[in-house]
mmCIF file of C-alpha atoms in Angstrom:
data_model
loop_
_atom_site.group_PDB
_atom_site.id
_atom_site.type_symbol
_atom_site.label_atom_id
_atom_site.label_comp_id
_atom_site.label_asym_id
_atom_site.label_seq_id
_atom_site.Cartn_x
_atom_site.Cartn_y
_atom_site.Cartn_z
ATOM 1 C CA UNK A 1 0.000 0.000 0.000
ATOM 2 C CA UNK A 2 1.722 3.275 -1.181
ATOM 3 C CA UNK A 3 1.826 5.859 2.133
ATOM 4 C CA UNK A 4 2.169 9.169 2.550
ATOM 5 C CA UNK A 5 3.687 11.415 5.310
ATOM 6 C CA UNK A 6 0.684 12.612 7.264
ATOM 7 C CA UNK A 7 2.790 16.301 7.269
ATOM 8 C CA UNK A 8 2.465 16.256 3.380
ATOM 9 C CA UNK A 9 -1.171 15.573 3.030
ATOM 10 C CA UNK A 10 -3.485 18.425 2.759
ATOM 11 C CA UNK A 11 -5.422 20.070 5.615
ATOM 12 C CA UNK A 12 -9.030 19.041 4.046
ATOM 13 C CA UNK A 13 -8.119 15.452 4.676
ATOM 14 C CA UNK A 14 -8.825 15.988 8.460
ATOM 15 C CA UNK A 15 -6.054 13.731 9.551
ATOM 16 C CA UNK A 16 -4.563 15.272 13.252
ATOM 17 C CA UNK A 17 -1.225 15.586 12.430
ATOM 18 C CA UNK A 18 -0.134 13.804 16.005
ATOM 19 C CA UNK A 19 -2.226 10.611 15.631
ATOM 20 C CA UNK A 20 -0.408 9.031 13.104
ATOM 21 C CA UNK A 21 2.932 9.559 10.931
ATOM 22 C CA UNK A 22 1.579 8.272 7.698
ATOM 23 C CA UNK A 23 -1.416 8.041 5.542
ATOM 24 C CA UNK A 24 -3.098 5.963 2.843
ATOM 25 C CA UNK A 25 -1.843 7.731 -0.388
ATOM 26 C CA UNK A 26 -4.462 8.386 -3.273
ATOM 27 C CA UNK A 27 -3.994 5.521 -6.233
ATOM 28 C CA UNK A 28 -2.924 7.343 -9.490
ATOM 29 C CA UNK A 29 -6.216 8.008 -11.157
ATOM 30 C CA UNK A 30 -8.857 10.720 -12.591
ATOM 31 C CA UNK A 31 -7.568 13.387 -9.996
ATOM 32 C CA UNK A 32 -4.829 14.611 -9.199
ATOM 33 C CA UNK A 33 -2.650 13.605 -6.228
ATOM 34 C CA UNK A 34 -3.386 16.379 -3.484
ATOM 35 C CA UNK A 35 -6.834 17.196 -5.412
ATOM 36 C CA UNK A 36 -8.789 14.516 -4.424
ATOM 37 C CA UNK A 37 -9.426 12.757 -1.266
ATOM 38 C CA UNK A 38 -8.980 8.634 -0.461
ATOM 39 C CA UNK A 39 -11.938 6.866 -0.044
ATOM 40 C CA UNK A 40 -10.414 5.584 3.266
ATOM 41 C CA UNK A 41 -9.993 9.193 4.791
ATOM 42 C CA UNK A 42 -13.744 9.767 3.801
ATOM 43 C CA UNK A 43 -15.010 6.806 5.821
ATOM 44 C CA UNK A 44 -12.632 6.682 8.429
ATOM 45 C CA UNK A 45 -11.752 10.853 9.114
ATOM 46 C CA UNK A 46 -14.138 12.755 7.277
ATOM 47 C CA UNK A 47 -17.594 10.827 7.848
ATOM 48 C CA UNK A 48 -16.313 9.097 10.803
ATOM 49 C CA UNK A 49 -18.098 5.739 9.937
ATOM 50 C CA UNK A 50 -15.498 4.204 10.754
ATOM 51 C CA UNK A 51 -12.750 4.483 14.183
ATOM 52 C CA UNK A 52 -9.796 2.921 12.412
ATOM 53 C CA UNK A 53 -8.201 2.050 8.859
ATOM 54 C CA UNK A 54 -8.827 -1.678 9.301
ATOM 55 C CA UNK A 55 -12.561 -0.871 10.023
ATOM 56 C CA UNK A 56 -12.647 1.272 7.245
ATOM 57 C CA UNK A 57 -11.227 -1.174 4.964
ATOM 58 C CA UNK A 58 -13.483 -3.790 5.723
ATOM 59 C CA UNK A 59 -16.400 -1.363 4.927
ATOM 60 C CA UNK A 60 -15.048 -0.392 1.562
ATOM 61 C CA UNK A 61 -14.285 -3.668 0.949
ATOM 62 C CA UNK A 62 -17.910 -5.247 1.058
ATOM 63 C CA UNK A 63 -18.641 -2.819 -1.720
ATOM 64 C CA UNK A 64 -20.973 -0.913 0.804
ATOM 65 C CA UNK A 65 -19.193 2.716 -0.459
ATOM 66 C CA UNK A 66 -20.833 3.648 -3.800
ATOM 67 C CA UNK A 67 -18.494 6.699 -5.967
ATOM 68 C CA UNK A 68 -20.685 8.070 -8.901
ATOM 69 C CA UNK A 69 -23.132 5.723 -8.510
ATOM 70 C CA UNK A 70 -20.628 2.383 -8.784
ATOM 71 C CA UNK A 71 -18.915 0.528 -5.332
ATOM 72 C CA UNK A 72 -15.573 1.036 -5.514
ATOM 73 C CA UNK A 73 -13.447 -1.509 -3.647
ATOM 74 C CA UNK A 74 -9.775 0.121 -3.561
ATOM 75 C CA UNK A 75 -9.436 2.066 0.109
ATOM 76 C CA UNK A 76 -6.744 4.297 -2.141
ATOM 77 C CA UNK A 77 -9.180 5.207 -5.043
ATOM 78 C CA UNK A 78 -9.166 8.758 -5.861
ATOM 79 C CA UNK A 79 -12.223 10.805 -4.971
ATOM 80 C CA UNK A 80 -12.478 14.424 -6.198
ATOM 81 C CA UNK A 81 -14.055 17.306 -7.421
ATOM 82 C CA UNK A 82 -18.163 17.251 -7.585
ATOM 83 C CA UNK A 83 -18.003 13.346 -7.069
ATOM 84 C CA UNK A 84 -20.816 11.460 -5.594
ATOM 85 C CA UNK A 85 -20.367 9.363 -2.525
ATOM 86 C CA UNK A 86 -23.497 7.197 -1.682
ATOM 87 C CA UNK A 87 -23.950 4.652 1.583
ATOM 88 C CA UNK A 88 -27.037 3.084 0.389
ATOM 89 C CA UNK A 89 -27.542 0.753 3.609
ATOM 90 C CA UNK A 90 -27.899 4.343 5.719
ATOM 91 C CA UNK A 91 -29.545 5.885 2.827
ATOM 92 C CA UNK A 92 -26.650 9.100 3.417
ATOM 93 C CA UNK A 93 -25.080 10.775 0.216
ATOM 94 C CA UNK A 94 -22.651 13.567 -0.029
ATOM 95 C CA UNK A 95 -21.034 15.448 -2.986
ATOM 96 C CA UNK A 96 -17.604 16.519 -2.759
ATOM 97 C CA UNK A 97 -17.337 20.369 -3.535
ATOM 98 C CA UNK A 98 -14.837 23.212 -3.201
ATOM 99 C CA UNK A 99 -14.265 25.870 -0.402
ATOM 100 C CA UNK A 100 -11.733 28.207 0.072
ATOM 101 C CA UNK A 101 -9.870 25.830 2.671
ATOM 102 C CA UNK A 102 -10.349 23.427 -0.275
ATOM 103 C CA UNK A 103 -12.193 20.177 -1.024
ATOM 104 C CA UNK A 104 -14.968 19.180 1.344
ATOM 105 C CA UNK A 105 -18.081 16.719 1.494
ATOM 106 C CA UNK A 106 -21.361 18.036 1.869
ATOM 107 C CA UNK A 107 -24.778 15.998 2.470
ATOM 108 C CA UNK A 108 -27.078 15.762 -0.372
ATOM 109 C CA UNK A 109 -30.653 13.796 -0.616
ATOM 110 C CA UNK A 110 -31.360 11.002 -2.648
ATOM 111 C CA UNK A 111 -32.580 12.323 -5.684
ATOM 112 C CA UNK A 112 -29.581 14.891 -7.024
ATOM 113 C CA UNK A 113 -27.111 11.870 -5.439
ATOM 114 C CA UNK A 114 -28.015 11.114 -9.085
ATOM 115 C CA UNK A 115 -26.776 13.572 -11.176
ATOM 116 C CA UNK A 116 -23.392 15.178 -11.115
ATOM 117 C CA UNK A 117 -21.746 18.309 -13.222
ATOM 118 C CA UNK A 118 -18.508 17.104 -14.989
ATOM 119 C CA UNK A 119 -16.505 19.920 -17.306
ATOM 120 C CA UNK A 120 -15.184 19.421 -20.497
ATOM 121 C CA UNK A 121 -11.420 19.891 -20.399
ATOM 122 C CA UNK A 122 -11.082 18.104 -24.156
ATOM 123 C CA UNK A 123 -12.408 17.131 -26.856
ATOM 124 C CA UNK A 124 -11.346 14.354 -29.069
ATOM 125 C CA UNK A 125 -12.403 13.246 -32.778
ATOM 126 C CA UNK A 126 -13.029 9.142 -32.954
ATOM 127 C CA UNK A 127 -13.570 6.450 -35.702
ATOM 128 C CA UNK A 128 -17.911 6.728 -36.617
ATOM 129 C CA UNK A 129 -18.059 10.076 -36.747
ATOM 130 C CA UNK A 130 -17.980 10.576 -33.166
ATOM 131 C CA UNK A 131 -16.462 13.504 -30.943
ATOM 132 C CA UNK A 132 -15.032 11.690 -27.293
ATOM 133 C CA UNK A 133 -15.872 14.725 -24.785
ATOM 134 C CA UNK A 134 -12.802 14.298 -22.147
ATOM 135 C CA UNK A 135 -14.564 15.034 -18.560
ATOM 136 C CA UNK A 136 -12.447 16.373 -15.347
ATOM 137 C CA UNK A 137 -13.204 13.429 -13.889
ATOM 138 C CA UNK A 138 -11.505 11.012 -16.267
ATOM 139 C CA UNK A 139 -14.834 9.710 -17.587
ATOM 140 C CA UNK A 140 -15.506 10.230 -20.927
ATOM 141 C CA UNK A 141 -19.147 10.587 -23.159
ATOM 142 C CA UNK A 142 -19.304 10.047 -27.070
ATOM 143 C CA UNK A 143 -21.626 12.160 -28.811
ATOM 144 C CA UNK A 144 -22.250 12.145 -32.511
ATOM 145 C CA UNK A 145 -20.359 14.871 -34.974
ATOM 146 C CA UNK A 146 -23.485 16.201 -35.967
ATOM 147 C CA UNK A 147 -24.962 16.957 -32.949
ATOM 148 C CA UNK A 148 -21.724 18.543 -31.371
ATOM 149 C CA UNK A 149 -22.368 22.126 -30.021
ATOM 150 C CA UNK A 150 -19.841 21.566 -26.710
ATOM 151 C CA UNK A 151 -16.847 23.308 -26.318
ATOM 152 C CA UNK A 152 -13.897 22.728 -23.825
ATOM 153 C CA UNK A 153 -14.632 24.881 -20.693
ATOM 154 C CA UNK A 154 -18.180 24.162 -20.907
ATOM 155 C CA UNK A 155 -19.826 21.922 -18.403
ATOM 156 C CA UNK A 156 -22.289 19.077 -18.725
ATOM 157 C CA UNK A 157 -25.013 17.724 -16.376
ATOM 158 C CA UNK A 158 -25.167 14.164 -16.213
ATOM 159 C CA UNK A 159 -26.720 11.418 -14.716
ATOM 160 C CA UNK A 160 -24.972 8.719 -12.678
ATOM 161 C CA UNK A 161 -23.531 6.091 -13.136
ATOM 162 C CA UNK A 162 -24.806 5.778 -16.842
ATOM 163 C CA UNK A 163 -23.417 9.473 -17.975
ATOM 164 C CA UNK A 164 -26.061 10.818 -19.981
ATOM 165 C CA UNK A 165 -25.900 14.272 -20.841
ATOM 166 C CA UNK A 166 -29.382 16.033 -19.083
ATOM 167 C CA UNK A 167 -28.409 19.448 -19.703
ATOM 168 C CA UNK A 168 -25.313 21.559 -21.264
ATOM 169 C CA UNK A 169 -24.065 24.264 -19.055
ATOM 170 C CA UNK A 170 -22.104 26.275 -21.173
ATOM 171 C CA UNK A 171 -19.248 29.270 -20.191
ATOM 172 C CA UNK A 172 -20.038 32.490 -21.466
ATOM 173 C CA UNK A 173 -21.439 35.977 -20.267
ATOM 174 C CA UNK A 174 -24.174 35.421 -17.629
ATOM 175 C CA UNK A 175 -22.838 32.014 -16.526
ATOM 176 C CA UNK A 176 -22.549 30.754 -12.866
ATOM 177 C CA UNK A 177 -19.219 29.482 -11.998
ATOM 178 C CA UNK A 178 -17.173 28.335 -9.352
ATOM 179 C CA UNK A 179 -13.208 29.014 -8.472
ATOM 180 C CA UNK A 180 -11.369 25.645 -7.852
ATOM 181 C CA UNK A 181 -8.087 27.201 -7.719
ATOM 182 C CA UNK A 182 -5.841 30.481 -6.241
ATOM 183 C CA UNK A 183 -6.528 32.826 -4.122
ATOM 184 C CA UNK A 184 -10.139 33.098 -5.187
ATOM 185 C CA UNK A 185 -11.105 29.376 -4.295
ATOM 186 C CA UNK A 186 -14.365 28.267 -3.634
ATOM 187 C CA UNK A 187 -15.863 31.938 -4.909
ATOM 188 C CA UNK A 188 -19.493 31.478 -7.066
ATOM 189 C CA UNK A 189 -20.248 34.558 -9.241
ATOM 190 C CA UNK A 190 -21.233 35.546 -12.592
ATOM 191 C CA UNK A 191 -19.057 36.143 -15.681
ATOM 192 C CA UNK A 192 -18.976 39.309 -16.972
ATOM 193 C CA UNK A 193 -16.534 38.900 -20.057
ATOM 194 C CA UNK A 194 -13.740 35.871 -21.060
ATOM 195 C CA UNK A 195 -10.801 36.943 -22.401
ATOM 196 C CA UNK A 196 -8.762 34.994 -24.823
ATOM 197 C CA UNK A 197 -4.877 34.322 -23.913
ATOM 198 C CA UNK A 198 -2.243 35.600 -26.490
ATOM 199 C CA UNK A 199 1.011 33.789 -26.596
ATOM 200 C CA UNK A 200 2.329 33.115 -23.350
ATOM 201 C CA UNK A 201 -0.925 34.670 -21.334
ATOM 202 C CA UNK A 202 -3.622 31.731 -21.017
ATOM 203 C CA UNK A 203 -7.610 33.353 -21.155
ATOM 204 C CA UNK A 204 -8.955 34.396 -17.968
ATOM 205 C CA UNK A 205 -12.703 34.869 -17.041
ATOM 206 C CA UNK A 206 -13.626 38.177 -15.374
ATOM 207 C CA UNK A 207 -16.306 37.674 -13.142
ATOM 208 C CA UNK A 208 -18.716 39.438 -10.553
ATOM 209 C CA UNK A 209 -18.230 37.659 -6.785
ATOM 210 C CA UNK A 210 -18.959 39.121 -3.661
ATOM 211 C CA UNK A 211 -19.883 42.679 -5.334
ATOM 212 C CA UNK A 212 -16.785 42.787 -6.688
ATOM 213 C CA UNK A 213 -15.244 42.330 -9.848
ATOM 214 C CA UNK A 214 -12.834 39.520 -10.150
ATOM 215 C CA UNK A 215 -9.910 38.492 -12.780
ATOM 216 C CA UNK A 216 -9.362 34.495 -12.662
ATOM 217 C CA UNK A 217 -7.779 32.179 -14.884
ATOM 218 C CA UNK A 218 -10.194 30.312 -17.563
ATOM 219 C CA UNK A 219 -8.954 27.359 -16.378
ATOM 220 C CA UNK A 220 -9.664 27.815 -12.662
ATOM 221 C CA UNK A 221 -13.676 28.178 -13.351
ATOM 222 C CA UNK A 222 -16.139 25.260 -13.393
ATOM 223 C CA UNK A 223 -19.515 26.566 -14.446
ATOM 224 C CA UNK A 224 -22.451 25.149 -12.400
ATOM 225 C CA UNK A 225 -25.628 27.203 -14.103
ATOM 226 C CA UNK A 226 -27.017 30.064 -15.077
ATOM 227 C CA UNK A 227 -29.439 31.589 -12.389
ATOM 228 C CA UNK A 228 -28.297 29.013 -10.228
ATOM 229 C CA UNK A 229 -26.366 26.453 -9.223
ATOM 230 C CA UNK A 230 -27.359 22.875 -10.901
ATOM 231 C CA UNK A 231 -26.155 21.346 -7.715
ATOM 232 C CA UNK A 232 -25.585 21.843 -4.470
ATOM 233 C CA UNK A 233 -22.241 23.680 -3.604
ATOM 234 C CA UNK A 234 -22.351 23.302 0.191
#
C-alpha cells in the first residue's frame, strides 16, 4: 500500500497531524494527487463511519461505499471534485465540492445523489463520426459529430452512473461558476466577459463575486448554471 507522510497531506483530509505519521496515499487516477481525497480518509476521518483504517477497509471492501453511482473496492481510489459518494444501507449521500480551505463533502438527498456536473477539459475526434468529450473526472461521453455544439470549458449535467448528458451548461457571459483554484477558491459569481490568452498569457474569465469584480484564470472556473447552481455547492 503506497503511504504518505501525514505532514504532506493536505489540511481538508482531516487527519490530526499527532495521531499518526503516515497516511493511505491516493492511487494514481482521474484526480490529481493532493486534489482529491482517499476513499479511506472519507469513511474513516471525514464521515467518521469508521474508528480505524482496518474498520474502514473492511467497509469499503464489502462494496458498501458507492463513488458516482458504482462501489468502488480500492481504500486508495481517488475521490475528487463534484463526485458522488453514496452509503445506500444508511440511505446518506454527499457530494464533494470546493471551499476556500479546499475540497470538502457536503450531504445531499437522494434524488440529485443522481446527477453530477462534470466539465469538459477536451475534446477528441473518434472512428464513426464521433467527438469523445474528455470530462475532469476522467470519464468520458461520445456524442455524434453532428450533434456537437460543446466546447472545452463548458460543463455538462449528467446522470450517474450511466453518464447521460441532461443538460449543457455552457461558459459564457451570464454564466454561474465556481473558483477551484488560487486565491479566489471556492468563490461562485457571474461572468462578466472571457478573455482569450495571447502567446504566453492563457484566457482568464472576469467575473462578478462578492460585489466585486474579479480576474481568474479560464482554467480555474467550473460553471455550475445560469441563475443558479445545478447542484448543491455546500
Amino acid at each position: 500500500m503506497a503511504k504518505l507522510k501525514r505532514l504532506l497531506a493536505p489540511d481538508f483530509w482531516k487527519v490530526a497531524k499527532k495521531e499518526m505519521t503516515w497516511v493511505v496515499s491516493p492511487r494514481p487516477g482521474p484526480h490529481k494527487k493532493f486534489e482529491c481525497i482517499p476513499l479511506l480518509i472519507i469513511v474513516r476521518n471525514i464521515l467518521g463511519f469508521a474508528e480505524t483504517g482496518r474498520e474502514a477497509k473492511r467497509i469499503i471492501k464489502k462494496g458498501e461505499i458507492l463513488v458516482d453511482g458504482k462501489p468502488r473496492k480500492d481504500h486508495a481510489y481517488p475521490v475528487g471534485l463534484f463526485d458522488v459518494v453514496s452509503i445506500p444501507r444508511i440511505g446518506k449521500h454527499y457530494r464533494v465540492v470546493i471551499s476556500k480551505k479546499g475540497l470538502k463533502l457536503t450531504e445531499i438527498d437522494e434524488k440529485e445523489s443522481g446527477v453530477k456536473i462534470c466539465k469538459i477539459k477536451n475534446k477528441t475526434a473518434v472512428k464513426g463520426g464521433k467527438i469523445q468529450l474528455n470530462l475532469h473526472d476522467g470519464k468520458n461521453i461520445l456524442v455524434e459529430k453532428k450533434d456537437d455544439k460543446f466546447k472545452t470549458g463548458d460543463s455538462l449535467l449528467v446522470s450517474l452512473p450511466h453518464l447521460k448528458i441532461l443538460k449543457h451548461i455552457p461558459l459564457e457571459n451570464g454564466s454561474l461558476v465556481v473558483v477551484v483554484k488560487g486565491k479566489n477558491k471556492g468563490k461562485l459569481g457571474k461572468v462578466k466577459e472571457i478573455l482569450s490568452g495571447k502567446f504566453n498569457v492563457k484566457p482568464k474569465v472576469i467575473m462578478e463575486a462578492d460585489g466585486k469584480e474579479i480576474e481568474v484564470l479560464k482554467e480555474y472556473v467550473y460553471v455550475v448554471g445560469k441563475e443558479k447552481p445545478n447542484i448543491s455547492l455546500g
